[in-house]
Amino acid sequence: MPILADEAVATSHDGFALAHGGFSGAYALKIAKAGGPAQALKLAHVAQAAGVALYGGTMLEGTIGTVASLHAWSTVRMQWGTEMFGPLLLKDDIVVTPLDFRQGQVSLPQEPGLGIEIDLDKLRYYARH
C-alpha cells in the first residue's frame, strides 16, 4: 500500500534521506513547508530522480500562495494530483479576480507574473499597522 510522506519531508535533504532509506511512496509538496516554490521544486526533482511520486498539497494559502503553488506544480508530474482549495475557504480575498475553480479543477492564470492582480484597496483594508 502506498504511503504519503507529508510532515516527514519538507526539504530536498529530507526527500533524499527518505529515498536513500528505501521509501517509495509519494511526497507531499507544499511551498510554505519547503521554504518557497524553488525549494519545493528541489524536493520534487529529488523525488523524480528517486522514482518517488508527487502530490501537491496546501497549507490553506490564499490566492497568492495557491497560484504560486500552481505555477510550480505545473512544471512537474503530480502522480497523486493536487489539493489547492485554500481560496475557497476565504470569506474575502485581496485579488481583483478570484481563481477559476470548476468541477474539481482550478485554472492556472495565463497573465504575466503569477497571473493575478492585487486589489490595493482590500490590501490596505486588511493590513495590520
Short mmCIF file of N, CA and C in Angstrom, two decimals:
data_model
loop_
_atom_site.label_atom_id
_atom_site.label_comp_id
_atom_site.label_asym_id
_atom_site.label_seq_id
_atom_site.Cartn_x
_atom_site.Cartn_y
_atom_site.Cartn_z
N MET A 1 0.84 -1.16 0.00
CA MET A 1 0.00 0.00 0.00
C MET A 1 0.89 1.24 0.00
N PRO A 2 0.66 2.18 -0.92
CA PRO A 2 1.48 3.41 -0.97
C PRO A 2 1.28 4.27 0.28
N ILE A 3 2.34 4.93 0.69
CA ILE A 3 2.31 5.83 1.84
C ILE A 3 2.69 7.22 1.35
N LEU A 4 2.00 8.23 1.89
CA LEU A 4 2.30 9.62 1.56
C LEU A 4 3.12 10.22 2.69
N ALA A 5 4.33 10.68 2.38
CA ALA A 5 5.15 11.38 3.36
C ALA A 5 4.78 12.85 3.30
N ASP A 6 4.31 13.38 4.41
CA ASP A 6 3.90 14.78 4.46
C ASP A 6 4.82 15.54 5.42
N GLU A 7 4.51 15.53 6.70
CA GLU A 7 5.35 16.24 7.66
C GLU A 7 6.77 15.68 7.72
N ALA A 8 6.96 14.47 7.29
CA ALA A 8 8.29 13.85 7.32
C ALA A 8 9.22 14.38 6.24
N VAL A 9 8.69 15.13 5.29
CA VAL A 9 9.51 15.59 4.17
C VAL A 9 9.17 17.04 3.82
N ALA A 10 10.11 17.93 4.14
CA ALA A 10 9.92 19.35 3.83
C ALA A 10 10.94 19.84 2.81
N THR A 11 12.16 19.33 2.90
CA THR A 11 13.26 19.81 2.07
C THR A 11 13.78 18.72 1.15
N SER A 12 14.61 19.13 0.21
CA SER A 12 15.23 18.15 -0.68
C SER A 12 16.13 17.20 0.11
N HIS A 13 16.73 17.68 1.19
CA HIS A 13 17.56 16.81 2.04
C HIS A 13 16.71 15.74 2.71
N ASP A 14 15.52 16.13 3.19
CA ASP A 14 14.58 15.15 3.77
C ASP A 14 14.20 14.11 2.73
N GLY A 15 13.89 14.59 1.53
CA GLY A 15 13.48 13.69 0.45
C GLY A 15 14.58 12.71 0.08
N PHE A 16 15.81 13.22 0.02
CA PHE A 16 16.94 12.34 -0.30
C PHE A 16 17.10 11.28 0.79
N ALA A 17 17.03 11.70 2.05
CA ALA A 17 17.21 10.75 3.15
C ALA A 17 16.14 9.66 3.13
N LEU A 18 14.89 10.05 2.89
CA LEU A 18 13.82 9.04 2.83
C LEU A 18 14.03 8.08 1.66
N ALA A 19 14.33 8.63 0.50
CA ALA A 19 14.54 7.78 -0.69
C ALA A 19 15.75 6.87 -0.48
N HIS A 20 16.81 7.42 0.09
CA HIS A 20 18.01 6.63 0.35
C HIS A 20 17.72 5.48 1.32
N GLY A 21 16.76 5.71 2.22
CA GLY A 21 16.37 4.67 3.18
C GLY A 21 15.39 3.66 2.61
N GLY A 22 15.00 3.83 1.33
CA GLY A 22 14.13 2.85 0.69
C GLY A 22 12.68 3.27 0.54
N PHE A 23 12.34 4.49 0.96
CA PHE A 23 10.96 4.95 0.81
C PHE A 23 10.59 5.02 -0.66
N SER A 24 9.37 4.54 -0.98
CA SER A 24 8.97 4.52 -2.39
C SER A 24 7.53 4.98 -2.61
N GLY A 25 6.94 5.65 -1.64
CA GLY A 25 5.56 6.12 -1.77
C GLY A 25 5.47 7.41 -2.55
N ALA A 26 4.99 8.46 -1.90
CA ALA A 26 4.87 9.78 -2.53
C ALA A 26 5.22 10.85 -1.51
N TYR A 27 5.70 11.99 -2.02
CA TYR A 27 5.99 13.15 -1.18
C TYR A 27 4.90 14.19 -1.38
N ALA A 28 4.46 14.79 -0.28
CA ALA A 28 3.53 15.92 -0.34
C ALA A 28 4.35 17.19 -0.46
N LEU A 29 4.20 17.88 -1.59
CA LEU A 29 4.90 19.14 -1.79
C LEU A 29 4.02 20.28 -1.27
N LYS A 30 4.62 21.17 -0.50
CA LYS A 30 3.93 22.36 -0.01
C LYS A 30 4.94 23.49 0.01
N ILE A 31 4.62 24.59 -0.68
CA ILE A 31 5.62 25.65 -0.79
C ILE A 31 5.93 26.30 0.57
N ALA A 32 4.93 26.45 1.42
CA ALA A 32 5.18 27.07 2.73
C ALA A 32 6.07 26.18 3.59
N LYS A 33 5.87 24.89 3.51
CA LYS A 33 6.66 23.93 4.29
C LYS A 33 8.09 23.85 3.78
N ALA A 34 8.26 23.96 2.47
CA ALA A 34 9.58 23.80 1.86
C ALA A 34 10.42 25.07 1.90
N GLY A 35 9.77 26.22 2.06
CA GLY A 35 10.52 27.48 2.03
C GLY A 35 10.37 28.22 0.72
N GLY A 36 9.31 27.95 -0.01
CA GLY A 36 9.05 28.65 -1.27
C GLY A 36 8.98 27.71 -2.45
N PRO A 37 8.52 28.21 -3.58
CA PRO A 37 8.37 27.37 -4.78
C PRO A 37 9.68 26.73 -5.24
N ALA A 38 10.77 27.47 -5.25
CA ALA A 38 12.04 26.92 -5.73
C ALA A 38 12.50 25.75 -4.85
N GLN A 39 12.33 25.89 -3.54
CA GLN A 39 12.73 24.82 -2.63
C GLN A 39 11.82 23.60 -2.77
N ALA A 40 10.52 23.84 -2.96
CA ALA A 40 9.59 22.72 -3.18
C ALA A 40 9.95 21.97 -4.45
N LEU A 41 10.36 22.71 -5.48
CA LEU A 41 10.74 22.05 -6.74
C LEU A 41 12.05 21.27 -6.60
N LYS A 42 12.95 21.72 -5.74
CA LYS A 42 14.16 20.92 -5.48
C LYS A 42 13.77 19.57 -4.90
N LEU A 43 12.81 19.57 -3.97
CA LEU A 43 12.31 18.32 -3.41
C LEU A 43 11.66 17.48 -4.51
N ALA A 44 10.89 18.11 -5.37
CA ALA A 44 10.23 17.39 -6.47
C ALA A 44 11.26 16.72 -7.37
N HIS A 45 12.35 17.41 -7.63
CA HIS A 45 13.38 16.84 -8.52
C HIS A 45 14.10 15.66 -7.86
N VAL A 46 14.32 15.74 -6.56
CA VAL A 46 14.88 14.59 -5.84
C VAL A 46 13.92 13.41 -5.94
N ALA A 47 12.64 13.68 -5.73
CA ALA A 47 11.63 12.62 -5.81
C ALA A 47 11.62 11.98 -7.20
N GLN A 48 11.62 12.81 -8.21
CA GLN A 48 11.61 12.28 -9.58
C GLN A 48 12.83 11.41 -9.85
N ALA A 49 13.99 11.85 -9.40
CA ALA A 49 15.21 11.08 -9.62
C ALA A 49 15.17 9.75 -8.87
N ALA A 50 14.47 9.72 -7.74
CA ALA A 50 14.41 8.50 -6.92
C ALA A 50 13.21 7.62 -7.26
N GLY A 51 12.37 8.06 -8.19
CA GLY A 51 11.19 7.27 -8.53
C GLY A 51 10.07 7.38 -7.50
N VAL A 52 10.06 8.47 -6.73
CA VAL A 52 9.02 8.71 -5.72
C VAL A 52 7.95 9.60 -6.35
N ALA A 53 6.69 9.25 -6.16
CA ALA A 53 5.58 10.01 -6.74
C ALA A 53 5.39 11.34 -6.00
N LEU A 54 4.60 12.23 -6.60
CA LEU A 54 4.37 13.56 -6.04
C LEU A 54 2.88 13.86 -5.87
N TYR A 55 2.62 14.67 -4.85
CA TYR A 55 1.28 15.17 -4.55
C TYR A 55 1.44 16.64 -4.19
N GLY A 56 0.62 17.50 -4.77
CA GLY A 56 0.68 18.93 -4.47
C GLY A 56 -0.29 19.30 -3.37
N GLY A 57 0.23 19.61 -2.22
CA GLY A 57 -0.62 19.91 -1.08
C GLY A 57 -0.76 21.39 -0.80
N THR A 58 -1.58 21.69 0.19
CA THR A 58 -1.84 23.06 0.58
C THR A 58 -1.74 23.19 2.09
N MET A 59 -1.37 24.37 2.53
CA MET A 59 -1.44 24.73 3.94
C MET A 59 -2.51 25.81 4.09
N LEU A 60 -3.52 25.71 3.22
CA LEU A 60 -4.67 26.60 3.18
C LEU A 60 -4.27 28.05 2.88
N GLU A 61 -3.33 28.19 1.92
CA GLU A 61 -2.93 29.51 1.50
C GLU A 61 -4.10 30.22 0.82
N GLY A 62 -4.01 31.54 0.78
CA GLY A 62 -4.95 32.33 -0.01
C GLY A 62 -4.57 32.24 -1.48
N THR A 63 -5.11 33.13 -2.28
CA THR A 63 -4.89 33.07 -3.73
C THR A 63 -3.42 33.24 -4.10
N ILE A 64 -2.70 34.15 -3.46
CA ILE A 64 -1.30 34.38 -3.84
C ILE A 64 -0.48 33.11 -3.64
N GLY A 65 -0.55 32.49 -2.48
CA GLY A 65 0.19 31.26 -2.22
C GLY A 65 -0.28 30.11 -3.08
N THR A 66 -1.58 30.04 -3.31
CA THR A 66 -2.14 28.97 -4.14
C THR A 66 -1.66 29.08 -5.57
N VAL A 67 -1.69 30.27 -6.13
CA VAL A 67 -1.27 30.42 -7.53
C VAL A 67 0.24 30.21 -7.67
N ALA A 68 1.01 30.59 -6.64
CA ALA A 68 2.45 30.30 -6.68
C ALA A 68 2.67 28.78 -6.71
N SER A 69 1.91 28.06 -5.90
CA SER A 69 2.00 26.60 -5.91
C SER A 69 1.59 26.03 -7.26
N LEU A 70 0.49 26.52 -7.79
CA LEU A 70 0.01 26.03 -9.09
C LEU A 70 1.06 26.18 -10.18
N HIS A 71 1.71 27.33 -10.20
CA HIS A 71 2.76 27.53 -11.21
C HIS A 71 3.89 26.52 -11.02
N ALA A 72 4.29 26.29 -9.78
CA ALA A 72 5.35 25.31 -9.52
C ALA A 72 4.89 23.90 -9.91
N TRP A 73 3.69 23.54 -9.48
CA TRP A 73 3.20 22.18 -9.74
C TRP A 73 3.02 21.93 -11.24
N SER A 74 2.78 22.98 -12.00
CA SER A 74 2.57 22.80 -13.45
C SER A 74 3.86 22.39 -14.17
N THR A 75 4.98 22.44 -13.48
CA THR A 75 6.26 22.10 -14.12
C THR A 75 6.73 20.68 -13.85
N VAL A 76 6.00 19.96 -13.00
CA VAL A 76 6.38 18.57 -12.67
C VAL A 76 5.15 17.67 -12.76
N ARG A 77 5.38 16.38 -12.87
CA ARG A 77 4.27 15.42 -12.94
C ARG A 77 3.79 15.10 -11.53
N MET A 78 2.52 15.35 -11.29
CA MET A 78 1.91 15.07 -9.98
C MET A 78 1.09 13.79 -10.09
N GLN A 79 1.72 12.66 -9.82
CA GLN A 79 1.05 11.38 -9.95
C GLN A 79 -0.16 11.25 -9.04
N TRP A 80 -0.13 11.92 -7.89
CA TRP A 80 -1.25 11.83 -6.94
C TRP A 80 -2.10 13.09 -6.96
N GLY A 81 -1.92 13.93 -7.96
CA GLY A 81 -2.75 15.12 -8.11
C GLY A 81 -2.41 16.21 -7.11
N THR A 82 -3.33 17.15 -6.99
CA THR A 82 -3.14 18.28 -6.08
C THR A 82 -4.43 18.55 -5.32
N GLU A 83 -4.31 19.40 -4.33
CA GLU A 83 -5.45 19.76 -3.49
C GLU A 83 -5.29 21.24 -3.14
N MET A 84 -5.65 22.10 -4.05
CA MET A 84 -5.37 23.53 -3.92
C MET A 84 -6.64 24.32 -3.68
N PHE A 85 -7.31 24.08 -2.58
CA PHE A 85 -8.62 24.67 -2.32
C PHE A 85 -8.61 25.81 -1.32
N GLY A 86 -7.46 26.25 -0.85
CA GLY A 86 -7.38 27.29 0.17
C GLY A 86 -8.25 28.51 -0.09
N PRO A 87 -8.20 29.11 -1.29
CA PRO A 87 -9.01 30.31 -1.54
C PRO A 87 -10.51 30.07 -1.41
N LEU A 88 -10.95 28.86 -1.59
CA LEU A 88 -12.38 28.57 -1.48
C LEU A 88 -12.89 28.68 -0.04
N LEU A 89 -11.98 28.67 0.92
CA LEU A 89 -12.36 28.75 2.32
C LEU A 89 -12.41 30.18 2.85
N LEU A 90 -11.95 31.13 2.03
CA LEU A 90 -11.88 32.52 2.46
C LEU A 90 -13.21 33.24 2.30
N LYS A 91 -13.53 34.07 3.26
CA LYS A 91 -14.71 34.93 3.16
C LYS A 91 -14.47 36.04 2.14
N ASP A 92 -13.23 36.50 2.04
CA ASP A 92 -12.85 37.56 1.12
C ASP A 92 -11.41 37.31 0.70
N ASP A 93 -10.94 38.01 -0.30
CA ASP A 93 -9.59 37.83 -0.79
C ASP A 93 -9.05 39.18 -1.21
N ILE A 94 -7.75 39.28 -1.42
CA ILE A 94 -7.13 40.55 -1.79
C ILE A 94 -6.77 40.61 -3.26
N VAL A 95 -7.39 39.78 -4.08
CA VAL A 95 -7.13 39.82 -5.52
C VAL A 95 -8.34 40.40 -6.25
N VAL A 96 -8.07 40.99 -7.40
CA VAL A 96 -9.15 41.59 -8.20
C VAL A 96 -10.06 40.51 -8.75
N THR A 97 -9.48 39.47 -9.34
CA THR A 97 -10.24 38.38 -9.93
C THR A 97 -9.87 37.07 -9.23
N PRO A 98 -10.83 36.39 -8.63
CA PRO A 98 -10.51 35.12 -7.96
C PRO A 98 -10.08 34.05 -8.97
N LEU A 99 -9.42 33.03 -8.45
CA LEU A 99 -9.06 31.89 -9.29
C LEU A 99 -10.33 31.23 -9.81
N ASP A 100 -10.21 30.57 -10.95
CA ASP A 100 -11.35 29.93 -11.60
C ASP A 100 -11.40 28.45 -11.19
N PHE A 101 -12.28 28.15 -10.23
CA PHE A 101 -12.49 26.78 -9.76
C PHE A 101 -13.77 26.25 -10.41
N ARG A 102 -13.67 25.11 -11.11
CA ARG A 102 -14.85 24.47 -11.71
C ARG A 102 -14.66 22.96 -11.75
N GLN A 103 -15.70 22.25 -11.37
CA GLN A 103 -15.75 20.80 -11.47
C GLN A 103 -14.49 20.13 -10.88
N GLY A 104 -14.10 20.59 -9.70
CA GLY A 104 -12.95 19.98 -9.04
C GLY A 104 -11.61 20.36 -9.62
N GLN A 105 -11.57 21.35 -10.48
CA GLN A 105 -10.33 21.79 -11.14
C GLN A 105 -10.13 23.28 -10.88
N VAL A 106 -8.91 23.74 -10.99
CA VAL A 106 -8.61 25.17 -10.92
C VAL A 106 -7.74 25.50 -12.13
N SER A 107 -8.06 26.60 -12.77
CA SER A 107 -7.31 27.03 -13.96
C SER A 107 -6.10 27.85 -13.56
N LEU A 108 -5.00 27.61 -14.21
CA LEU A 108 -3.77 28.36 -13.98
C LEU A 108 -3.88 29.68 -14.74
N PRO A 109 -3.79 30.83 -14.05
CA PRO A 109 -3.86 32.12 -14.75
C PRO A 109 -2.77 32.24 -15.81
N GLN A 110 -3.08 32.87 -16.92
CA GLN A 110 -2.16 32.97 -18.05
C GLN A 110 -1.54 34.36 -18.20
N GLU A 111 -1.92 35.31 -17.36
CA GLU A 111 -1.36 36.65 -17.45
C GLU A 111 0.09 36.65 -16.97
N PRO A 112 0.84 37.74 -17.22
CA PRO A 112 2.24 37.80 -16.80
C PRO A 112 2.42 37.65 -15.29
N GLY A 113 3.61 37.26 -14.89
CA GLY A 113 3.92 37.06 -13.48
C GLY A 113 3.12 35.88 -12.94
N LEU A 114 2.57 36.05 -11.76
CA LEU A 114 1.73 34.99 -11.20
C LEU A 114 0.38 34.92 -11.89
N GLY A 115 0.02 35.98 -12.63
CA GLY A 115 -1.25 35.97 -13.35
C GLY A 115 -2.41 36.50 -12.56
N ILE A 116 -2.11 37.16 -11.44
CA ILE A 116 -3.17 37.74 -10.61
C ILE A 116 -2.86 39.21 -10.38
N GLU A 117 -3.89 39.95 -10.02
CA GLU A 117 -3.74 41.37 -9.70
C GLU A 117 -4.24 41.60 -8.28
N ILE A 118 -3.43 42.27 -7.48
CA ILE A 118 -3.79 42.56 -6.10
C ILE A 118 -4.76 43.74 -6.07
N ASP A 119 -5.82 43.61 -5.29
CA ASP A 119 -6.76 44.71 -5.06
C ASP A 119 -6.15 45.56 -3.95
N LEU A 120 -5.58 46.70 -4.30
CA LEU A 120 -4.85 47.52 -3.34
C LEU A 120 -5.75 48.09 -2.24
N ASP A 121 -7.01 48.36 -2.55
CA ASP A 121 -7.93 48.84 -1.52
C ASP A 121 -8.16 47.76 -0.46
N LYS A 122 -8.36 46.52 -0.90
CA LYS A 122 -8.55 45.42 0.06
C LYS A 122 -7.27 45.14 0.83
N LEU A 123 -6.14 45.24 0.16
CA LEU A 123 -4.87 45.03 0.83
C LEU A 123 -4.70 46.06 1.95
N ARG A 124 -4.99 47.33 1.68
CA ARG A 124 -4.91 48.37 2.71
C ARG A 124 -5.92 48.09 3.83
N TYR A 125 -7.13 47.66 3.45
CA TYR A 125 -8.16 47.39 4.44
C TYR A 125 -7.73 46.30 5.42
N TYR A 126 -7.13 45.23 4.92
CA TYR A 126 -6.75 44.10 5.76
C TYR A 126 -5.36 44.23 6.38
N ALA A 127 -4.60 45.25 5.99
CA ALA A 127 -3.25 45.43 6.53
C ALA A 127 -3.31 45.71 8.03
N ARG A 128 -2.32 45.19 8.74
CA ARG A 128 -2.22 45.46 10.18
C ARG A 128 -1.11 46.48 10.37
N HIS A 129 -1.40 47.48 11.15
CA HIS A 129 -0.42 48.57 11.35
C HIS A 129 0.15 48.52 12.74
#
